[in-house]
Every structure is written in structure tokens, then in C-alpha cells.
Amino acid sequence: MKNLCKTIVLATVTASMLTSCADNEISLDNGDIGVVYTNSLEEDSEFVVFNQGGEVTSSATIDAIGIFEIREDRDGNILLPARFNTGFTKINPSGSISEMESLDFPYYTKIKGDTRLTTFNSDLEYGKVEIKEEGKEGVEVKLDGILPSATFDDSYAYINADFPDVADRHMQYVLDRKSKKIIKKLVIEHGNASDVSMINGKVVSVSNKEDPYLSVLEPGTWNVSNVKLPHPYSERIIPDGDHFYVLYSMSPYITMMDSNTFKEIKTFKADVPLLQARVDDKYIYCLSQREDQYAGLIHIYDKKTGEKKKEFLLPRKRETLVQDLTLLK
């Protein structure tokens, strides 16, 4: 059901397509949760704002193909990269909507502080990674392979790469941010890393494969270890201070991991398979897709007990699917 391309298919899109905004403002004032809907074949996406009761308080249409993720920067701006277009849509805290130009086909974005890292996959054989730091010249590097995810710390960027023409070949590039050069090419046993995060100073990547493992890189020693999970096809990492959560592809399970020991604390089961999730101080907010008259479901669980506290259905919006959510308060 997911319109998430693990292997990039570019036949239906061209680099000449540009992201444009159909609406130029949206009200965020009375909303609690934002959800992005998208079509992966046509320029038809929408950002919809819901309150805690599941009521739509505002929405804005966006002429973009394939918005699969929502990112937030330190100034409270919401960034929506269009995977099959050129550029991002930005929604500022006041609700004003504008366009941000970028390279073609932004695939994965990570934002920390004043730095934004984005991978771009405009070809089946290579991709590009761009690091933009406020007040400094940006870094752009071309790398072999498809680049499904990346993260960074103060010294390095860590970019995962898959190679569709070579079965089970997966790599993690280490880019020195100062010299702008690749200093390590590390073989990753469990690849297809659709997500990666810095957890307690280590680089943790999921493996959307049958092998139930996380890959953990320790910067400096450059040792890569494997952490066993209770389920295969790990897909999302959600950092949360002393803990982090792992979601699995088309699975209802959520695993809480200790950020220091990387050991499983507990795994609980949601009612339906999960697509994305966010956390606040008390709750896990989960997003699921549906195939009936509704587009999806928001279901909210207590972080400590796993008890479901609330849920509400999401209305359909034309030929689009829900893809990600963000917490507005």
C-alpha cells in the first residue's frame, strides 16, 4: 500500500518538474497534528491540520508529487520535500506557505540545529548529498548508489547507500564535513536502511530486510555491530532521550530500546500496521494507512504502558495517501 519507492523509478518524472504551491497560507493556530497526503504520480498533495478530537481545522493543497516525509527546523518551519519534484514546500509558524529550491528529487532529509542534510536520487547508479549550514557555503558530494538515508554529527556525515545492480551490497559512507571528502566506505551487512539516527553518539540504521537487526556504527573506532530486534523489516527510528523506538514495515509492533545499552526494553502491539509515529512527553502518536472509505488512522498510546488513549479516522483527499505526521504543539 505504501507509495514509498525502495528502488527509484524515474520513467514517469523529469527533472524539469517544479514544486509549486496551490495555496499560499494555512492556519496552524487551532491544530495539534499535521498530516501530509500525497499522490506519487501526479502533482497533488495536501497538508491537513487536525485537532485532538480529529476535526480538520485547516488544510492547504500543494502542487507536488511524492511528499513522503515532514521535517521541522529549529525556527518552527515545516519542510515538505517533494521526492519526485525539485524543491521543498515550507510552512512557517504563522502559516505562510512558500517554495524552497533544491537539487532534483530530494529523497531523505535530516535537520539538526542550523544544519540541513538532504540526499538526492536523480539516477539509478548514483546520488548526491547536500549539507547546508546557516552562514556557511554548502557542501555537495556525488556518491555511487541510491542514498536512502543519512545523518550527521559535528564532524562527519554518515550516508547509507544501496546498489540495486548488486544483490545484498550495502555501504555506509563517512564524509568529513571539514575536508568535504569521503574518509570511510564501510560495508553494512544488513542494508536497505530507510532511516538512520544519532543515538548516544552512535550511528544507528534500520534494515528493511528479513534480518531482524539494527546496524550500529561507533565513530572513531569505525566498528559496526549488529543489534538484534524482536521483529524483521525495521523501518523507522524515533529518538526519545534515554530511549528510542523502532517501527517495522507493515507491522503493528513498536519496540522501545535503551539508548545507552541498545537493549530492548519492551515491545508492544498497536491495533493495526504502522506507517509513521511521533512522540511527546507522554504519548506515541501513530499514523496508519487504510484501504476503505478513510485515508488513514491516528492512534495514540501511552509511552509507559502501551495502552491506547485515543484514535480518530482521517478523511480521504482525492487520489492521495497519508504519508507522515507532525506534532504542532
PDB file of C-alpha atoms in Angstrom, residues 65-241:
ATOM      1  CA  ILE A  65       4.479  14.745  -6.469  1.00  0.00           C
ATOM      2  CA  GLY A  66       5.514  12.391  -3.699  1.00  0.00           C
ATOM      3  CA  ILE A  67       5.805  14.164  -0.346  1.00  0.00           C
ATOM      4  CA  PHE A  68       6.654  11.220   1.894  1.00  0.00           C
ATOM      5  CA  GLU A  69       8.134  12.956   4.923  1.00  0.00           C
ATOM      6  CA  ILE A  70       7.672  16.005   7.138  1.00  0.00           C
ATOM      7  CA  ARG A  71      10.668  17.735   8.690  1.00  0.00           C
ATOM      8  CA  GLU A  72      10.862  20.635  11.147  1.00  0.00           C
ATOM      9  CA  ASP A  73      13.705  23.102  11.629  1.00  0.00           C
ATOM     10  CA  ARG A  74      14.766  24.927  14.789  1.00  0.00           C
ATOM     11  CA  ASP A  75      12.718  28.018  13.856  1.00  0.00           C
ATOM     12  CA  GLY A  76       9.489  26.037  13.780  1.00  0.00           C
ATOM     13  CA  ASN A  77       9.236  25.868   9.994  1.00  0.00           C
ATOM     14  CA  ILE A  78       7.685  22.734   8.490  1.00  0.00           C
ATOM     15  CA  LEU A  79       9.551  21.435   5.430  1.00  0.00           C
ATOM     16  CA  LEU A  80       7.934  19.125   2.890  1.00  0.00           C
ATOM     17  CA  PRO A  81      10.430  17.673   0.368  1.00  0.00           C
ATOM     18  CA  ALA A  82       8.844  16.530  -2.903  1.00  0.00           C
ATOM     19  CA  ARG A  83      10.632  13.323  -3.811  1.00  0.00           C
ATOM     20  CA  PHE A  84       9.621  13.382  -7.482  1.00  0.00           C
ATOM     21  CA  ASN A  85       9.981  17.146  -7.981  1.00  0.00           C
ATOM     22  CA  THR A  86      12.591  19.805  -7.464  1.00  0.00           C
ATOM     23  CA  GLY A  87      12.484  21.521  -4.092  1.00  0.00           C
ATOM     24  CA  PHE A  88      10.691  21.774  -0.783  1.00  0.00           C
ATOM     25  CA  THR A  89       7.487  23.392   0.365  1.00  0.00           C
ATOM     26  CA  LYS A  90       7.944  25.438   3.558  1.00  0.00           C
ATOM     27  CA  ILE A  91       5.204  26.305   6.030  1.00  0.00           C
ATOM     28  CA  ASN A  92       6.346  28.882   8.563  1.00  0.00           C
ATOM     29  CA  PRO A  93       4.883  29.121  12.100  1.00  0.00           C
ATOM     30  CA  SER A  94       2.450  31.840  11.030  1.00  0.00           C
ATOM     31  CA  GLY A  95       1.057  29.564   8.302  1.00  0.00           C
ATOM     32  CA  SER A  96       2.603  31.242   5.284  1.00  0.00           C
ATOM     33  CA  ILE A  97       3.500  28.737   2.533  1.00  0.00           C
ATOM     34  CA  SER A  98       6.427  29.219   0.171  1.00  0.00           C
ATOM     35  CA  GLU A  99       8.775  27.269  -2.074  1.00  0.00           C
ATOM     36  CA  MET A 100      12.423  26.372  -1.472  1.00  0.00           C
ATOM     37  CA  GLU A 101      14.531  25.407  -4.465  1.00  0.00           C
ATOM     38  CA  SER A 102      16.874  22.442  -4.311  1.00  0.00           C
ATOM     39  CA  LEU A 103      18.502  19.807  -6.482  1.00  0.00           C
ATOM     40  CA  ASP A 104      16.257  17.327  -8.274  1.00  0.00           C
ATOM     41  CA  PHE A 105      14.443  14.585  -6.365  1.00  0.00           C
ATOM     42  CA  PRO A 106      15.134  15.195  -2.653  1.00  0.00           C
ATOM     43  CA  TYR A 107      14.840  11.768  -1.044  1.00  0.00           C
ATOM     44  CA  TYR A 108      15.728  11.974   2.649  1.00  0.00           C
ATOM     45  CA  THR A 109      16.266  14.983   4.901  1.00  0.00           C
ATOM     46  CA  LYS A 110      17.758  15.335   8.375  1.00  0.00           C
ATOM     47  CA  ILE A 111      17.754  18.656  10.259  1.00  0.00           C
ATOM     48  CA  LYS A 112      19.615  19.458  13.471  1.00  0.00           C
ATOM     49  CA  GLY A 113      20.237  22.976  14.740  1.00  0.00           C
ATOM     50  CA  ASP A 114      21.205  25.243  11.852  1.00  0.00           C
ATOM     51  CA  THR A 115      22.242  22.361   9.559  1.00  0.00           C
ATOM     52  CA  ARG A 116      20.167  20.534   6.972  1.00  0.00           C
ATOM     53  CA  LEU A 117      21.366  17.398   5.196  1.00  0.00           C
ATOM     54  CA  THR A 118      19.498  16.045   2.173  1.00  0.00           C
ATOM     55  CA  THR A 119      20.121  13.086  -0.116  1.00  0.00           C
ATOM     56  CA  PHE A 120      19.051  13.288  -3.760  1.00  0.00           C
ATOM     57  CA  ASN A 121      18.470  10.336  -6.061  1.00  0.00           C
ATOM     58  CA  SER A 122      18.231  11.558  -9.648  1.00  0.00           C
ATOM     59  CA  ASP A 123      19.833   8.448 -11.154  1.00  0.00           C
ATOM     60  CA  LEU A 124      19.789   4.700 -10.513  1.00  0.00           C
ATOM     61  CA  GLU A 125      23.583   4.487 -10.305  1.00  0.00           C
ATOM     62  CA  TYR A 126      24.493   7.486  -8.157  1.00  0.00           C
ATOM     63  CA  GLY A 127      23.063  10.108  -5.867  1.00  0.00           C
ATOM     64  CA  LYS A 128      24.112  13.342  -4.212  1.00  0.00           C
ATOM     65  CA  VAL A 129      24.263  14.512  -0.637  1.00  0.00           C
ATOM     66  CA  GLU A 130      23.992  18.193   0.233  1.00  0.00           C
ATOM     67  CA  ILE A 131      24.809  19.741   3.601  1.00  0.00           C
ATOM     68  CA  LYS A 132      23.653  23.301   4.202  1.00  0.00           C
ATOM     69  CA  GLU A 133      24.752  25.103   7.331  1.00  0.00           C
ATOM     70  CA  GLU A 134      23.455  28.585   8.080  1.00  0.00           C
ATOM     71  CA  GLY A 135      26.035  31.245   7.242  1.00  0.00           C
ATOM     72  CA  LYS A 136      28.406  28.820   5.504  1.00  0.00           C
ATOM     73  CA  GLU A 137      28.974  27.556   1.995  1.00  0.00           C
ATOM     74  CA  GLY A 138      27.047  24.382   1.308  1.00  0.00           C
ATOM     75  CA  VAL A 139      28.699  21.011   0.696  1.00  0.00           C
ATOM     76  CA  GLU A 140      27.566  18.880  -2.253  1.00  0.00           C
ATOM     77  CA  VAL A 141      29.057  15.440  -2.916  1.00  0.00           C
ATOM     78  CA  LYS A 142      28.235  12.876  -5.615  1.00  0.00           C
ATOM     79  CA  LEU A 143      28.249   9.252  -4.443  1.00  0.00           C
ATOM     80  CA  ASP A 144      27.703   5.871  -6.081  1.00  0.00           C
ATOM     81  CA  GLY A 145      24.474   4.059  -5.295  1.00  0.00           C
ATOM     82  CA  ILE A 146      20.991   5.012  -4.170  1.00  0.00           C
ATOM     83  CA  LEU A 147      21.114   7.025  -0.946  1.00  0.00           C
ATOM     84  CA  PRO A 148      18.057   6.134   1.166  1.00  0.00           C
ATOM     85  CA  SER A 149      19.081   7.833   4.427  1.00  0.00           C
ATOM     86  CA  ALA A 150      21.781   9.887   6.127  1.00  0.00           C
ATOM     87  CA  THR A 151      22.606  11.678   9.356  1.00  0.00           C
ATOM     88  CA  PHE A 152      25.442  13.747  10.807  1.00  0.00           C
ATOM     89  CA  ASP A 153      27.268  14.983  13.876  1.00  0.00           C
ATOM     90  CA  ASP A 154      29.623  17.938  14.312  1.00  0.00           C
ATOM     91  CA  SER A 155      32.485  16.219  12.451  1.00  0.00           C
ATOM     92  CA  TYR A 156      31.029  13.772   9.960  1.00  0.00           C
ATOM     93  CA  ALA A 157      28.059  12.900   7.802  1.00  0.00           C
ATOM     94  CA  TYR A 158      27.017   9.263   7.530  1.00  0.00           C
ATOM     95  CA  ILE A 159      25.298   8.279   4.290  1.00  0.00           C
ATOM     96  CA  ASN A 160      23.739   4.889   3.636  1.00  0.00           C
ATOM     97  CA  ALA A 161      23.932   3.522   0.102  1.00  0.00           C
ATOM     98  CA  ASP A 162      22.279   0.600  -1.681  1.00  0.00           C
ATOM     99  CA  PHE A 163      23.239  -0.825  -5.068  1.00  0.00           C
ATOM    100  CA  PRO A 164      20.283  -2.324  -6.965  1.00  0.00           C
ATOM    101  CA  ASP A 165      22.523  -3.918  -9.598  1.00  0.00           C
ATOM    102  CA  VAL A 166      24.462  -5.898  -6.974  1.00  0.00           C
ATOM    103  CA  ALA A 167      22.420  -8.108  -4.670  1.00  0.00           C
ATOM    104  CA  ASP A 168      22.989  -7.578  -0.942  1.00  0.00           C
ATOM    105  CA  ARG A 169      25.577  -4.835  -1.428  1.00  0.00           C
ATOM    106  CA  HIS A 170      25.116  -2.119   1.172  1.00  0.00           C
ATOM    107  CA  MET A 171      27.521   0.570   2.264  1.00  0.00           C
ATOM    108  CA  GLN A 172      27.831   3.468   4.678  1.00  0.00           C
ATOM    109  CA  TYR A 173      29.924   6.431   3.532  1.00  0.00           C
ATOM    110  CA  VAL A 174      31.603   8.616   6.143  1.00  0.00           C
ATOM    111  CA  LEU A 175      32.063  12.203   4.913  1.00  0.00           C
ATOM    112  CA  ASP A 176      34.457  14.519   6.742  1.00  0.00           C
ATOM    113  CA  ARG A 177      32.494  17.754   6.968  1.00  0.00           C
ATOM    114  CA  LYS A 178      35.646  19.905   7.207  1.00  0.00           C
ATOM    115  CA  SER A 179      37.629  18.456   4.294  1.00  0.00           C
ATOM    116  CA  LYS A 180      34.475  17.594   2.317  1.00  0.00           C
ATOM    117  CA  LYS A 181      35.986  14.197   1.492  1.00  0.00           C
ATOM    118  CA  ILE A 182      34.852  10.634   1.993  1.00  0.00           C
ATOM    119  CA  ILE A 183      37.166   9.074   4.594  1.00  0.00           C
ATOM    120  CA  LYS A 184      35.461   5.695   5.059  1.00  0.00           C
ATOM    121  CA  LYS A 185      33.425   3.264   2.985  1.00  0.00           C
ATOM    122  CA  LEU A 186      32.024   0.736   5.418  1.00  0.00           C
ATOM    123  CA  VAL A 187      30.297  -2.467   4.407  1.00  0.00           C
ATOM    124  CA  ILE A 188      26.911  -2.822   6.096  1.00  0.00           C
ATOM    125  CA  GLU A 189      25.702  -6.396   6.444  1.00  0.00           C
ATOM    126  CA  HIS A 190      22.047  -5.516   6.923  1.00  0.00           C
ATOM    127  CA  GLY A 191      21.099  -2.832   4.426  1.00  0.00           C
ATOM    128  CA  ASN A 192      18.074  -1.184   2.836  1.00  0.00           C
ATOM    129  CA  ALA A 193      18.392   1.434   5.567  1.00  0.00           C
ATOM    130  CA  SER A 194      15.306   3.611   5.122  1.00  0.00           C
ATOM    131  CA  ASP A 195      16.132   5.508   8.329  1.00  0.00           C
ATOM    132  CA  VAL A 196      19.181   6.390  10.438  1.00  0.00           C
ATOM    133  CA  SER A 197      19.717   8.470  13.594  1.00  0.00           C
ATOM    134  CA  MET A 198      22.433   9.511  16.010  1.00  0.00           C
ATOM    135  CA  ILE A 199      21.724   7.680  19.281  1.00  0.00           C
ATOM    136  CA  ASN A 200      24.059   8.399  22.203  1.00  0.00           C
ATOM    137  CA  GLY A 201      26.879   9.373  19.827  1.00  0.00           C
ATOM    138  CA  LYS A 202      26.489   6.285  17.629  1.00  0.00           C
ATOM    139  CA  VAL A 203      25.045   5.934  14.144  1.00  0.00           C
ATOM    140  CA  VAL A 204      22.035   3.623  14.212  1.00  0.00           C
ATOM    141  CA  SER A 205      20.498   2.371  10.956  1.00  0.00           C
ATOM    142  CA  VAL A 206      17.442   0.220  10.396  1.00  0.00           C
ATOM    143  CA  SER A 207      17.451  -2.725   7.996  1.00  0.00           C
ATOM    144  CA  ASN A 208      14.290  -3.071   5.975  1.00  0.00           C
ATOM    145  CA  LYS A 209      15.097  -6.700   5.275  1.00  0.00           C
ATOM    146  CA  GLU A 210      14.133 -10.052   6.704  1.00  0.00           C
ATOM    147  CA  ASP A 211      17.123  -9.925   9.053  1.00  0.00           C
ATOM    148  CA  PRO A 212      15.938  -8.566  12.444  1.00  0.00           C
ATOM    149  CA  TYR A 213      18.864  -6.247  13.168  1.00  0.00           C
ATOM    150  CA  LEU A 214      19.939  -2.657  13.613  1.00  0.00           C
ATOM    151  CA  SER A 215      23.385  -1.637  12.369  1.00  0.00           C
ATOM    152  CA  VAL A 216      25.340   0.450  14.898  1.00  0.00           C
ATOM    153  CA  LEU A 217      28.467   2.374  13.876  1.00  0.00           C
ATOM    154  CA  GLU A 218      30.796   3.777  16.536  1.00  0.00           C
ATOM    155  CA  PRO A 219      32.545   6.894  15.155  1.00  0.00           C
ATOM    156  CA  GLY A 220      36.293   6.959  15.746  1.00  0.00           C
ATOM    157  CA  THR A 221      36.779   3.214  16.031  1.00  0.00           C
ATOM    158  CA  TRP A 222      34.579   2.707  12.940  1.00  0.00           C
ATOM    159  CA  ASN A 223      33.378  -0.603  14.280  1.00  0.00           C
ATOM    160  CA  VAL A 224      29.984  -1.747  13.001  1.00  0.00           C
ATOM    161  CA  SER A 225      27.952  -4.028  15.257  1.00  0.00           C
ATOM    162  CA  ASN A 226      24.533  -5.605  14.866  1.00  0.00           C
ATOM    163  CA  VAL A 227      21.782  -5.259  17.454  1.00  0.00           C
ATOM    164  CA  LYS A 228      19.109  -7.946  17.336  1.00  0.00           C
ATOM    165  CA  LEU A 229      15.450  -6.913  17.251  1.00  0.00           C
ATOM    166  CA  PRO A 230      12.358  -8.971  18.040  1.00  0.00           C
ATOM    167  CA  HIS A 231      10.962  -8.489  14.521  1.00  0.00           C
ATOM    168  CA  PRO A 232      12.327  -8.186  10.956  1.00  0.00           C
ATOM    169  CA  TYR A 233      11.950  -5.348   8.453  1.00  0.00           C
ATOM    170  CA  SER A 234      12.797  -2.447  10.749  1.00  0.00           C
ATOM    171  CA  GLU A 235      11.901   0.808   9.031  1.00  0.00           C
ATOM    172  CA  ARG A 236      11.777   3.827  11.377  1.00  0.00           C
ATOM    173  CA  ILE A 237      13.810   5.104  14.323  1.00  0.00           C
ATOM    174  CA  ILE A 238      12.193   7.598  16.681  1.00  0.00           C
ATOM    175  CA  PRO A 239      14.688   9.118  19.167  1.00  0.00           C
ATOM    176  CA  ASP A 240      13.300   9.989  22.586  1.00  0.00           C
ATOM    177  CA  GLY A 241      16.083  10.899  25.022  1.00  0.00           C
TER     178      GLY A 241
END
